mmCIF file with all atom_site columns, C-alpha atoms in Angstrom:
data_model
loop_
_atom_site.group_PDB
_atom_site.id
_atom_site.type_symbol
_atom_site.label_atom_id
_atom_site.label_alt_id
_atom_site.label_comp_id
_atom_site.label_asym_id
_atom_site.label_entity_id
_atom_site.label_seq_id
_atom_site.pdbx_PDB_ins_code
_atom_site.Cartn_x
_atom_site.Cartn_y
_atom_site.Cartn_z
_atom_site.occupancy
_atom_site.B_iso_or_equiv
_atom_site.pdbx_formal_charge
_atom_site.auth_seq_id
_atom_site.auth_comp_id
_atom_site.auth_asym_id
_atom_site.auth_atom_id
_atom_site.pdbx_PDB_model_num
ATOM 1   C CA . UNK A 1 1   ? 86.260  83.491  116.048 1.00 0.00 ? 35  UNK A CA 1
ATOM 2   C CA . UNK A 1 2   ? 88.830  85.897  114.794 1.00 0.00 ? 36  UNK A CA 1
ATOM 3   C CA . UNK A 1 3   ? 92.038  86.002  117.040 1.00 0.00 ? 37  UNK A CA 1
ATOM 4   C CA . UNK A 1 4   ? 91.262  89.893  117.316 1.00 0.00 ? 38  UNK A CA 1
ATOM 5   C CA . UNK A 1 5   ? 87.812  91.149  117.538 1.00 0.00 ? 39  UNK A CA 1
ATOM 6   C CA . UNK A 1 6   ? 87.283  94.971  116.997 1.00 0.00 ? 40  UNK A CA 1
ATOM 7   C CA . UNK A 1 7   ? 83.721  96.636  116.568 1.00 0.00 ? 41  UNK A CA 1
ATOM 8   C CA . UNK A 1 8   ? 83.595  97.833  113.287 1.00 0.00 ? 42  UNK A CA 1
ATOM 9   C CA . UNK A 1 9   ? 81.128  100.898 113.943 1.00 0.00 ? 43  UNK A CA 1
ATOM 10  C CA . UNK A 1 10  ? 80.814  103.209 112.276 1.00 0.00 ? 44  UNK A CA 1
ATOM 11  C CA . UNK A 1 11  ? 81.494  105.595 114.889 1.00 0.00 ? 45  UNK A CA 1
ATOM 12  C CA . UNK A 1 12  ? 80.111  109.158 114.831 1.00 0.00 ? 46  UNK A CA 1
ATOM 13  C CA . UNK A 1 13  ? 80.996  112.234 117.441 1.00 0.00 ? 47  UNK A CA 1
ATOM 14  C CA . UNK A 1 14  ? 81.104  115.527 117.459 1.00 0.00 ? 48  UNK A CA 1
ATOM 15  C CA . UNK A 1 15  ? 84.417  117.811 117.532 1.00 0.00 ? 49  UNK A CA 1
ATOM 16  C CA . UNK A 1 16  ? 86.215  118.055 120.752 1.00 0.00 ? 50  UNK A CA 1
ATOM 17  C CA . UNK A 1 17  ? 84.500  115.118 122.056 1.00 0.00 ? 51  UNK A CA 1
ATOM 18  C CA . UNK A 1 18  ? 86.979  111.979 123.259 1.00 0.00 ? 52  UNK A CA 1
ATOM 19  C CA . UNK A 1 19  ? 86.955  108.848 121.601 1.00 0.00 ? 53  UNK A CA 1
ATOM 20  C CA . UNK A 1 20  ? 87.381  105.546 122.893 1.00 0.00 ? 54  UNK A CA 1
ATOM 21  C CA . UNK A 1 21  ? 88.255  102.483 120.822 1.00 0.00 ? 55  UNK A CA 1
ATOM 22  C CA . UNK A 1 22  ? 89.276  99.036  121.867 1.00 0.00 ? 56  UNK A CA 1
ATOM 23  C CA . UNK A 1 23  ? 89.780  95.604  120.819 1.00 0.00 ? 57  UNK A CA 1
ATOM 24  C CA . UNK A 1 24  ? 90.012  92.052  122.638 1.00 0.00 ? 58  UNK A CA 1
ATOM 25  C CA . UNK A 1 25  ? 92.014  89.182  121.606 1.00 0.00 ? 59  UNK A CA 1
ATOM 26  C CA . UNK A 1 26  ? 92.147  85.423  122.554 1.00 0.00 ? 60  UNK A CA 1
ATOM 27  C CA . UNK A 1 27  ? 95.910  84.582  121.927 1.00 0.00 ? 61  UNK A CA 1
ATOM 28  C CA . UNK A 1 28  ? 97.732  85.022  125.177 1.00 0.00 ? 62  UNK A CA 1
ATOM 29  C CA . UNK A 1 29  ? 100.971 84.887  123.240 1.00 0.00 ? 63  UNK A CA 1
ATOM 30  C CA . UNK A 1 30  ? 100.467 88.472  122.213 1.00 0.00 ? 64  UNK A CA 1
ATOM 31  C CA . UNK A 1 31  ? 103.215 91.001  123.117 1.00 0.00 ? 65  UNK A CA 1
ATOM 32  C CA . UNK A 1 32  ? 103.193 93.764  120.716 1.00 0.00 ? 66  UNK A CA 1
ATOM 33  C CA . UNK A 1 33  ? 100.302 96.281  120.576 1.00 0.00 ? 67  UNK A CA 1
ATOM 34  C CA . UNK A 1 34  ? 99.523  98.676  117.943 1.00 0.00 ? 68  UNK A CA 1
ATOM 35  C CA . UNK A 1 35  ? 97.076  101.087 116.742 1.00 0.00 ? 69  UNK A CA 1
ATOM 36  C CA . UNK A 1 36  ? 96.937  102.333 113.117 1.00 0.00 ? 70  UNK A CA 1
ATOM 37  C CA . UNK A 1 37  ? 95.112  105.126 111.161 1.00 0.00 ? 71  UNK A CA 1
ATOM 38  C CA . UNK A 1 38  ? 94.183  104.555 107.569 1.00 0.00 ? 72  UNK A CA 1
ATOM 39  C CA . UNK A 1 39  ? 92.547  107.155 105.449 1.00 0.00 ? 73  UNK A CA 1
ATOM 40  C CA . UNK A 1 40  ? 90.494  105.883 102.713 1.00 0.00 ? 74  UNK A CA 1
ATOM 41  C CA . UNK A 1 41  ? 92.707  104.153 99.725  1.00 0.00 ? 75  UNK A CA 1
ATOM 42  C CA . UNK A 1 42  ? 95.787  105.133 101.718 1.00 0.00 ? 76  UNK A CA 1
ATOM 43  C CA . UNK A 1 43  ? 98.659  102.733 103.597 1.00 0.00 ? 77  UNK A CA 1
ATOM 44  C CA . UNK A 1 44  ? 98.067  102.289 107.436 1.00 0.00 ? 78  UNK A CA 1
ATOM 45  C CA . UNK A 1 45  ? 100.000 104.691 109.538 1.00 0.00 ? 79  UNK A CA 1
ATOM 46  C CA . UNK A 1 46  ? 101.425 103.759 112.803 1.00 0.00 ? 80  UNK A CA 1
ATOM 47  C CA . UNK A 1 47  ? 99.849  105.644 115.550 1.00 0.00 ? 81  UNK A CA 1
ATOM 48  C CA . UNK A 1 48  ? 101.166 104.190 118.984 1.00 0.00 ? 82  UNK A CA 1
ATOM 49  C CA . UNK A 1 49  ? 103.028 101.210 119.758 1.00 0.00 ? 83  UNK A CA 1
ATOM 50  C CA . UNK A 1 50  ? 102.826 99.494  123.340 1.00 0.00 ? 84  UNK A CA 1
ATOM 51  C CA . UNK A 1 51  ? 105.000 96.543  124.468 1.00 0.00 ? 85  UNK A CA 1
ATOM 52  C CA . UNK A 1 52  ? 103.293 94.297  127.184 1.00 0.00 ? 86  UNK A CA 1
ATOM 53  C CA . UNK A 1 53  ? 100.620 95.989  129.250 1.00 0.00 ? 87  UNK A CA 1
ATOM 54  C CA . UNK A 1 54  ? 100.652 99.535  130.641 1.00 0.00 ? 88  UNK A CA 1
ATOM 55  C CA . UNK A 1 55  ? 99.513  102.837 129.367 1.00 0.00 ? 89  UNK A CA 1
ATOM 56  C CA . UNK A 1 56  ? 101.337 105.324 126.804 1.00 0.00 ? 90  UNK A CA 1
ATOM 57  C CA . UNK A 1 57  ? 100.226 108.819 126.064 1.00 0.00 ? 91  UNK A CA 1
ATOM 58  C CA . UNK A 1 58  ? 101.556 110.749 122.739 1.00 0.00 ? 92  UNK A CA 1
ATOM 59  C CA . UNK A 1 59  ? 99.881  114.136 122.467 1.00 0.00 ? 93  UNK A CA 1
ATOM 60  C CA . UNK A 1 60  ? 95.882  113.501 122.313 1.00 0.00 ? 94  UNK A CA 1
ATOM 61  C CA . UNK A 1 61  ? 96.372  109.966 121.955 1.00 0.00 ? 95  UNK A CA 1
ATOM 62  C CA . UNK A 1 62  ? 96.515  107.337 124.674 1.00 0.00 ? 96  UNK A CA 1
ATOM 63  C CA . UNK A 1 63  ? 96.956  103.790 124.445 1.00 0.00 ? 97  UNK A CA 1
ATOM 64  C CA . UNK A 1 64  ? 96.055  100.987 127.271 1.00 0.00 ? 98  UNK A CA 1
ATOM 65  C CA . UNK A 1 65  ? 96.931  97.497  127.261 1.00 0.00 ? 99  UNK A CA 1
ATOM 66  C CA . UNK A 1 66  ? 95.547  95.034  129.926 1.00 0.00 ? 100 UNK A CA 1
ATOM 67  C CA . UNK A 1 67  ? 96.891  91.420  129.133 1.00 0.00 ? 101 UNK A CA 1
ATOM 68  C CA . UNK A 1 68  ? 95.147  90.225  132.110 1.00 0.00 ? 102 UNK A CA 1
ATOM 69  C CA . UNK A 1 69  ? 91.961  90.955  130.609 1.00 0.00 ? 103 UNK A CA 1
ATOM 70  C CA . UNK A 1 70  ? 93.061  90.660  126.725 1.00 0.00 ? 104 UNK A CA 1
ATOM 71  C CA . UNK A 1 71  ? 91.729  94.287  125.948 1.00 0.00 ? 105 UNK A CA 1
ATOM 72  C CA . UNK A 1 72  ? 93.252  97.102  124.485 1.00 0.00 ? 106 UNK A CA 1
ATOM 73  C CA . UNK A 1 73  ? 92.343  100.685 124.229 1.00 0.00 ? 107 UNK A CA 1
ATOM 74  C CA . UNK A 1 74  ? 92.921  103.856 122.288 1.00 0.00 ? 108 UNK A CA 1
ATOM 75  C CA . UNK A 1 75  ? 91.494  107.126 123.509 1.00 0.00 ? 109 UNK A CA 1
ATOM 76  C CA . UNK A 1 76  ? 91.529  110.461 121.437 1.00 0.00 ? 110 UNK A CA 1
ATOM 77  C CA . UNK A 1 77  ? 91.276  113.603 123.371 1.00 0.00 ? 111 UNK A CA 1
ATOM 78  C CA . UNK A 1 78  ? 89.796  116.721 121.947 1.00 0.00 ? 112 UNK A CA 1
ATOM 79  C CA . UNK A 1 79  ? 88.894  114.994 118.648 1.00 0.00 ? 113 UNK A CA 1
ATOM 80  C CA . UNK A 1 80  ? 88.983  116.964 115.217 1.00 0.00 ? 114 UNK A CA 1
ATOM 81  C CA . UNK A 1 81  ? 87.424  116.326 111.884 1.00 0.00 ? 115 UNK A CA 1
ATOM 82  C CA . UNK A 1 82  ? 90.952  115.185 110.678 1.00 0.00 ? 116 UNK A CA 1
ATOM 83  C CA . UNK A 1 83  ? 90.679  112.373 112.904 1.00 0.00 ? 117 UNK A CA 1
ATOM 84  C CA . UNK A 1 84  ? 87.796  110.927 110.847 1.00 0.00 ? 118 UNK A CA 1
ATOM 85  C CA . UNK A 1 85  ? 89.543  107.725 109.296 1.00 0.00 ? 119 UNK A CA 1
ATOM 86  C CA . UNK A 1 86  ? 89.629  103.515 110.247 1.00 0.00 ? 120 UNK A CA 1
ATOM 87  C CA . UNK A 1 87  ? 91.290  102.759 113.442 1.00 0.00 ? 121 UNK A CA 1
ATOM 88  C CA . UNK A 1 88  ? 93.206  99.348  113.248 1.00 0.00 ? 122 UNK A CA 1
ATOM 89  C CA . UNK A 1 89  ? 94.065  97.564  116.408 1.00 0.00 ? 123 UNK A CA 1
ATOM 90  C CA . UNK A 1 90  ? 97.326  95.459  115.714 1.00 0.00 ? 124 UNK A CA 1
ATOM 91  C CA . UNK A 1 91  ? 99.303  92.946  117.757 1.00 0.00 ? 125 UNK A CA 1
ATOM 92  C CA . UNK A 1 92  ? 102.096 90.430  117.116 1.00 0.00 ? 126 UNK A CA 1
ATOM 93  C CA . UNK A 1 93  ? 103.649 87.515  119.425 1.00 0.00 ? 127 UNK A CA 1
ATOM 94  C CA . UNK A 1 94  ? 107.200 88.736  118.651 1.00 0.00 ? 128 UNK A CA 1
ATOM 95  C CA . UNK A 1 95  ? 109.558 91.551  117.170 1.00 0.00 ? 129 UNK A CA 1
ATOM 96  C CA . UNK A 1 96  ? 109.452 90.232  113.830 1.00 0.00 ? 130 UNK A CA 1
ATOM 97  C CA . UNK A 1 97  ? 106.328 88.128  113.806 1.00 0.00 ? 131 UNK A CA 1
ATOM 98  C CA . UNK A 1 98  ? 103.294 88.893  111.550 1.00 0.00 ? 132 UNK A CA 1
ATOM 99  C CA . UNK A 1 99  ? 100.913 91.478  112.804 1.00 0.00 ? 133 UNK A CA 1
ATOM 100 C CA . UNK A 1 100 ? 97.161  90.014  113.339 1.00 0.00 ? 134 UNK A CA 1
ATOM 101 C CA . UNK A 1 101 ? 94.897  93.160  112.937 1.00 0.00 ? 135 UNK A CA 1
ATOM 102 C CA . UNK A 1 102 ? 91.351  93.416  114.223 1.00 0.00 ? 136 UNK A CA 1
ATOM 103 C CA . UNK A 1 103 ? 88.621  94.241  111.614 1.00 0.00 ? 137 UNK A CA 1
ATOM 104 C CA . UNK A 1 104 ? 88.870  98.422  112.056 1.00 0.00 ? 138 UNK A CA 1
ATOM 105 C CA . UNK A 1 105 ? 86.561  101.040 113.448 1.00 0.00 ? 139 UNK A CA 1
ATOM 106 C CA . UNK A 1 106 ? 85.165  103.518 111.183 1.00 0.00 ? 140 UNK A CA 1
ATOM 107 C CA . UNK A 1 107 ? 85.532  106.927 113.225 1.00 0.00 ? 141 UNK A CA 1
ATOM 108 C CA . UNK A 1 108 ? 83.787  110.028 111.917 1.00 0.00 ? 142 UNK A CA 1
ATOM 109 C CA . UNK A 1 109 ? 84.095  113.292 113.939 1.00 0.00 ? 143 UNK A CA 1
ATOM 110 C CA . UNK A 1 110 ? 81.644  116.140 112.991 1.00 0.00 ? 144 UNK A CA 1
ATOM 111 C CA . UNK A 1 111 ? 82.361  119.440 113.097 1.00 0.00 ? 145 UNK A CA 1
ATOM 112 C CA . UNK B 2 1   ? 111.503 110.965 106.219 1.00 0.00 ? 201 UNK B CA 1
ATOM 113 C CA . UNK B 2 2   ? 111.988 107.972 103.882 1.00 0.00 ? 202 UNK B CA 1
ATOM 114 C CA . UNK B 2 3   ? 108.726 105.792 104.006 1.00 0.00 ? 203 UNK B CA 1
ATOM 115 C CA . UNK B 2 4   ? 108.270 102.785 102.574 1.00 0.00 ? 204 UNK B CA 1
ATOM 116 C CA . UNK B 2 5   ? 107.684 103.071 98.825  1.00 0.00 ? 205 UNK B CA 1
ATOM 117 C CA . UNK B 2 6   ? 105.677 100.613 96.502  1.00 0.00 ? 206 UNK B CA 1
ATOM 118 C CA . UNK B 2 7   ? 105.520 100.359 93.052  1.00 0.00 ? 207 UNK B CA 1
ATOM 119 C CA . UNK B 2 8   ? 103.269 100.537 90.961  1.00 0.00 ? 208 UNK B CA 1
ATOM 120 C CA . UNK B 2 9   ? 100.683 102.332 92.677  1.00 0.00 ? 209 UNK B CA 1
ATOM 121 C CA . UNK B 2 10  ? 97.753  101.068 90.299  1.00 0.00 ? 210 UNK B CA 1
ATOM 122 C CA . UNK B 2 11  ? 97.622  97.853  88.333  1.00 0.00 ? 211 UNK B CA 1
ATOM 123 C CA . UNK B 2 12  ? 95.051  96.613  85.948  1.00 0.00 ? 212 UNK B CA 1
ATOM 124 C CA . UNK B 2 13  ? 95.267  93.015  84.593  1.00 0.00 ? 213 UNK B CA 1
ATOM 125 C CA . UNK B 2 14  ? 93.548  90.534  82.758  1.00 0.00 ? 214 UNK B CA 1
ATOM 126 C CA . UNK B 2 15  ? 92.500  86.846  84.195  1.00 0.00 ? 215 UNK B CA 1
ATOM 127 C CA . UNK B 2 16  ? 95.084  84.566  84.063  1.00 0.00 ? 216 UNK B CA 1
ATOM 128 C CA . UNK B 2 17  ? 97.687  87.297  83.782  1.00 0.00 ? 217 UNK B CA 1
ATOM 129 C CA . UNK B 2 18  ? 100.746 88.016  85.681  1.00 0.00 ? 218 UNK B CA 1
ATOM 130 C CA . UNK B 2 19  ? 101.671 90.632  87.813  1.00 0.00 ? 219 UNK B CA 1
ATOM 131 C CA . UNK B 2 20  ? 104.939 91.724  89.801  1.00 0.00 ? 220 UNK B CA 1
ATOM 132 C CA . UNK B 2 21  ? 104.608 94.206  92.679  1.00 0.00 ? 221 UNK B CA 1
ATOM 133 C CA . UNK B 2 22  ? 107.657 95.877  94.205  1.00 0.00 ? 222 UNK B CA 1
ATOM 134 C CA . UNK B 2 23  ? 108.630 97.373  97.907  1.00 0.00 ? 223 UNK B CA 1
ATOM 135 C CA . UNK B 2 24  ? 111.562 99.210  98.959  1.00 0.00 ? 224 UNK B CA 1
ATOM 136 C CA . UNK B 2 25  ? 111.869 99.355  102.350 1.00 0.00 ? 225 UNK B CA 1
ATOM 137 C CA . UNK B 2 26  ? 112.621 102.294 105.125 1.00 0.00 ? 226 UNK B CA 1
ATOM 138 C CA . UNK B 2 27  ? 116.586 102.468 104.572 1.00 0.00 ? 227 UNK B CA 1
ATOM 139 C CA . UNK B 2 28  ? 118.364 100.094 107.451 1.00 0.00 ? 228 UNK B CA 1
ATOM 140 C CA . UNK B 2 29  ? 114.969 98.112  107.696 1.00 0.00 ? 229 UNK B CA 1
ATOM 141 C CA . UNK B 2 30  ? 115.969 94.670  107.132 1.00 0.00 ? 230 UNK B CA 1
ATOM 142 C CA . UNK B 2 31  ? 112.244 92.940  107.498 1.00 0.00 ? 231 UNK B CA 1
ATOM 143 C CA . UNK B 2 32  ? 109.611 93.274  104.777 1.00 0.00 ? 232 UNK B CA 1
ATOM 144 C CA . UNK B 2 33  ? 106.110 92.077  104.915 1.00 0.00 ? 233 UNK B CA 1
ATOM 145 C CA . UNK B 2 34  ? 103.390 91.863  102.649 1.00 0.00 ? 234 UNK B CA 1
ATOM 146 C CA . UNK B 2 35  ? 99.485  92.231  103.323 1.00 0.00 ? 235 UNK B CA 1
ATOM 147 C CA . UNK B 2 36  ? 96.520  91.753  101.243 1.00 0.00 ? 236 UNK B CA 1
ATOM 148 C CA . UNK B 2 37  ? 93.384  93.976  101.852 1.00 0.00 ? 237 UNK B CA 1
ATOM 149 C CA . UNK B 2 38  ? 90.141  93.527  100.339 1.00 0.00 ? 238 UNK B CA 1
ATOM 150 C CA . UNK B 2 39  ? 87.456  96.206  100.207 1.00 0.00 ? 239 UNK B CA 1
ATOM 151 C CA . UNK B 2 40  ? 86.147  96.529  103.720 1.00 0.00 ? 240 UNK B CA 1
ATOM 152 C CA . UNK B 2 41  ? 88.398  94.073  105.075 1.00 0.00 ? 241 UNK B CA 1
ATOM 153 C CA . UNK B 2 42  ? 91.465  94.277  107.641 1.00 0.00 ? 242 UNK B CA 1
ATOM 154 C CA . UNK B 2 43  ? 94.862  93.627  106.244 1.00 0.00 ? 243 UNK B CA 1
ATOM 155 C CA . UNK B 2 44  ? 95.577  89.968  105.675 1.00 0.00 ? 244 UNK B CA 1
ATOM 156 C CA . UNK B 2 45  ? 99.508  88.710  106.307 1.00 0.00 ? 245 UNK B CA 1
ATOM 157 C CA . UNK B 2 46  ? 100.738 86.906  103.388 1.00 0.00 ? 246 UNK B CA 1
ATOM 158 C CA . UNK B 2 47  ? 104.620 86.705  103.799 1.00 0.00 ? 247 UNK B CA 1
ATOM 159 C CA . UNK B 2 48  ? 107.445 88.013  105.151 1.00 0.00 ? 248 UNK B CA 1
ATOM 160 C CA . UNK B 2 49  ? 111.310 88.065  104.642 1.00 0.00 ? 249 UNK B CA 1
ATOM 161 C CA . UNK B 2 50  ? 114.356 88.831  107.318 1.00 0.00 ? 250 UNK B CA 1
ATOM 162 C CA . UNK B 2 51  ? 117.560 89.426  105.956 1.00 0.00 ? 251 UNK B CA 1
ATOM 163 C CA . UNK B 2 52  ? 116.567 88.092  102.547 1.00 0.00 ? 252 UNK B CA 1
ATOM 164 C CA . UNK B 2 53  ? 115.061 84.891  103.996 1.00 0.00 ? 253 UNK B CA 1
ATOM 165 C CA . UNK B 2 54  ? 111.386 83.996  104.033 1.00 0.00 ? 254 UNK B CA 1
ATOM 166 C CA . UNK B 2 55  ? 110.868 84.409  108.008 1.00 0.00 ? 255 UNK B CA 1
ATOM 167 C CA . UNK B 2 56  ? 107.234 83.765  107.916 1.00 0.00 ? 256 UNK B CA 1
ATOM 168 C CA . UNK B 2 57  ? 104.116 82.316  105.368 1.00 0.00 ? 257 UNK B CA 1
ATOM 169 C CA . UNK B 2 58  ? 100.365 83.142  105.820 1.00 0.00 ? 258 UNK B CA 1
ATOM 170 C CA . UNK B 2 59  ? 97.644  82.898  103.822 1.00 0.00 ? 259 UNK B CA 1
ATOM 171 C CA . UNK B 2 60  ? 99.656  83.402  100.510 1.00 0.00 ? 260 UNK B CA 1
ATOM 172 C CA . UNK B 2 61  ? 98.329  81.275  97.393  1.00 0.00 ? 261 UNK B CA 1
ATOM 173 C CA . UNK B 2 62  ? 100.261 78.708  95.765  1.00 0.00 ? 262 UNK B CA 1
ATOM 174 C CA . UNK B 2 63  ? 100.245 80.959  92.639  1.00 0.00 ? 263 UNK B CA 1
ATOM 175 C CA . UNK B 2 64  ? 101.998 83.758  94.422  1.00 0.00 ? 264 UNK B CA 1
ATOM 176 C CA . UNK B 2 65  ? 105.692 83.910  94.906  1.00 0.00 ? 265 UNK B CA 1
ATOM 177 C CA . UNK B 2 66  ? 108.195 86.339  96.897  1.00 0.00 ? 266 UNK B CA 1
ATOM 178 C CA . UNK B 2 67  ? 111.599 87.266  97.529  1.00 0.00 ? 267 UNK B CA 1
ATOM 179 C CA . UNK B 2 68  ? 113.696 89.864  98.922  1.00 0.00 ? 268 UNK B CA 1
ATOM 180 C CA . UNK B 2 69  ? 116.869 90.730  97.340  1.00 0.00 ? 269 UNK B CA 1
ATOM 181 C CA . UNK B 2 70  ? 120.247 91.823  98.912  1.00 0.00 ? 270 UNK B CA 1
ATOM 182 C CA . UNK B 2 71  ? 119.507 95.728  98.396  1.00 0.00 ? 271 UNK B CA 1
ATOM 183 C CA . UNK B 2 72  ? 116.528 94.755  100.662 1.00 0.00 ? 272 UNK B CA 1
ATOM 184 C CA . UNK B 2 73  ? 113.781 95.424  98.221  1.00 0.00 ? 273 UNK B CA 1
ATOM 185 C CA . UNK B 2 74  ? 111.146 92.660  97.663  1.00 0.00 ? 274 UNK B CA 1
ATOM 186 C CA . UNK B 2 75  ? 108.673 91.868  95.006  1.00 0.00 ? 275 UNK B CA 1
ATOM 187 C CA . UNK B 2 76  ? 105.532 89.892  95.287  1.00 0.00 ? 276 UNK B CA 1
ATOM 188 C CA . UNK B 2 77  ? 105.057 87.657  91.943  1.00 0.00 ? 277 UNK B CA 1
ATOM 189 C CA . UNK B 2 78  ? 101.276 86.818  91.078  1.00 0.00 ? 278 UNK B CA 1
ATOM 190 C CA . UNK B 2 79  ? 100.577 84.315  88.677  1.00 0.00 ? 279 UNK B CA 1
ATOM 191 C CA . UNK B 2 80  ? 97.129  83.106  87.055  1.00 0.00 ? 280 UNK B CA 1
ATOM 192 C CA . UNK B 2 81  ? 95.487  86.069  88.168  1.00 0.00 ? 281 UNK B CA 1
ATOM 193 C CA . UNK B 2 82  ? 91.831  85.442  89.534  1.00 0.00 ? 282 UNK B CA 1
ATOM 194 C CA . UNK B 2 83  ? 89.216  88.275  90.146  1.00 0.00 ? 283 UNK B CA 1
ATOM 195 C CA . UNK B 2 84  ? 89.353  87.674  93.940  1.00 0.00 ? 284 UNK B CA 1
ATOM 196 C CA . UNK B 2 85  ? 92.948  88.822  93.593  1.00 0.00 ? 285 UNK B CA 1
ATOM 197 C CA . UNK B 2 86  ? 91.695  92.476  93.226  1.00 0.00 ? 286 UNK B CA 1
ATOM 198 C CA . UNK B 2 87  ? 92.949  94.172  96.360  1.00 0.00 ? 287 UNK B CA 1
ATOM 199 C CA . UNK B 2 88  ? 95.120  96.336  97.853  1.00 0.00 ? 288 UNK B CA 1
ATOM 200 C CA . UNK B 2 89  ? 98.659  95.131  98.539  1.00 0.00 ? 289 UNK B CA 1
ATOM 201 C CA . UNK B 2 90  ? 100.587 96.777  101.123 1.00 0.00 ? 290 UNK B CA 1
ATOM 202 C CA . UNK B 2 91  ? 104.127 96.137  101.876 1.00 0.00 ? 291 UNK B CA 1
ATOM 203 C CA . UNK B 2 92  ? 105.542 96.853  105.554 1.00 0.00 ? 292 UNK B CA 1
ATOM 204 C CA . UNK B 2 93  ? 109.047 97.084  106.851 1.00 0.00 ? 293 UNK B CA 1
ATOM 205 C CA . UNK B 2 94  ? 110.444 96.883  110.457 1.00 0.00 ? 294 UNK B CA 1
ATOM 206 C CA . UNK B 2 95  ? 114.425 97.004  111.648 1.00 0.00 ? 295 UNK B CA 1
ATOM 207 C CA . UNK B 2 96  ? 116.508 94.864  114.120 1.00 0.00 ? 296 UNK B CA 1
ATOM 208 C CA . UNK B 2 97  ? 118.477 96.047  116.625 1.00 0.00 ? 297 UNK B CA 1
ATOM 209 C CA . UNK B 2 98  ? 120.775 93.984  118.019 1.00 0.00 ? 298 UNK B CA 1
ATOM 210 C CA . UNK B 2 99  ? 119.175 90.738  118.090 1.00 0.00 ? 299 UNK B CA 1
ATOM 211 C CA . UNK B 2 100 ? 115.745 92.035  118.973 1.00 0.00 ? 300 UNK B CA 1
ATOM 212 C CA . UNK B 2 101 ? 113.257 93.515  116.234 1.00 0.00 ? 301 UNK B CA 1
ATOM 213 C CA . UNK B 2 102 ? 111.544 96.695  117.383 1.00 0.00 ? 302 UNK B CA 1
ATOM 214 C CA . UNK B 2 103 ? 108.008 95.100  116.129 1.00 0.00 ? 303 UNK B CA 1
ATOM 215 C CA . UNK B 2 104 ? 106.967 98.525  114.916 1.00 0.00 ? 304 UNK B CA 1
ATOM 216 C CA . UNK B 2 105 ? 105.927 97.764  111.095 1.00 0.00 ? 305 UNK B CA 1
ATOM 217 C CA . UNK B 2 106 ? 105.700 100.683 109.017 1.00 0.00 ? 306 UNK B CA 1
ATOM 218 C CA . UNK B 2 107 ? 103.300 100.636 105.865 1.00 0.00 ? 307 UNK B CA 1
ATOM 219 C CA . UNK B 2 108 ? 103.621 101.639 102.330 1.00 0.00 ? 308 UNK B CA 1
ATOM 220 C CA . UNK B 2 109 ? 100.671 103.312 100.433 1.00 0.00 ? 309 UNK B CA 1
ATOM 221 C CA . UNK B 2 110 ? 99.563  99.980  98.718  1.00 0.00 ? 310 UNK B CA 1
ATOM 222 C CA . UNK B 2 111 ? 99.382  98.624  95.364  1.00 0.00 ? 311 UNK B CA 1
ATOM 223 C CA . UNK B 2 112 ? 95.874  98.502  93.761  1.00 0.00 ? 312 UNK B CA 1
ATOM 224 C CA . UNK B 2 113 ? 95.425  95.330  91.936  1.00 0.00 ? 313 UNK B CA 1
ATOM 225 C CA . UNK B 2 114 ? 92.376  95.508  89.424  1.00 0.00 ? 314 UNK B CA 1
ATOM 226 C CA . UNK B 2 115 ? 91.854  92.000  87.878  1.00 0.00 ? 315 UNK B CA 1
ATOM 227 C CA . UNK B 2 116 ? 89.210  92.200  85.089  1.00 0.00 ? 316 UNK B CA 1
#
C-alpha cells in the first residue's frame, strides 16, 4: 500500500462546476501538505501549501487538512477549462524533508 | 520571478552511456531536490542537498550520483544508462529562514531523458 493514496481518475466535469479532489495518507508524521498542478510534459506547479490541520483559501481554490482522519482535500470553485490538468497531492514530515506524492488525478473541465 | 532552471530540457542517450543534468535553484534557495517521474507516474524522490551537503536519499540507483556546488546549483550524473532510466527528471528547491525550512518546494520544468 502506498503511503499516499489518490484516485487517479480521470475526472471530467462541466465548466463552472465545483471540483473536489482528495488524498488519504497513512504516515501520521506528515505535517506539511501541498497541492500541485501539472500540465502535460511540464513541471509541477505549487497551488496550495498548508501546515498541519485546517483550511486555506486562495481565490477559487480551498485546501483542507484533517490530520485526525489523515485526509486532505482540494476544492476548485467556478472551474475553468484552463484548470484541466493533473493534480498531485504531496506531503512531508518536516520543512526540508522529501515530498511524498499521490498518484495524481487527471481532471478535465469541459466547456 | 525567477524560477528553477534545468538543463538540458531534452536529452537522448544510448544504453550504457553517461548523462549529466543541471539544476539552478531559485535565488537564495539553499535546498535542492531531485525527482524522477516515469510516464503516468507520480514523481519519485531521488536525493536532496542542503547547503552543499546531502540531506536525504531516496530510491536513487548506485549508478547515479549528485552534488550541490558552492553557488547552490546541482548536477545529477547518471552512468551506465538503462532503458528504464527514460523519464522526466525534476529538480526542486526550497529555502530556509532562520533554522526552519518553509517546506514549500518549487519545481523546474524538468529534463526529459530518453535512453535508446
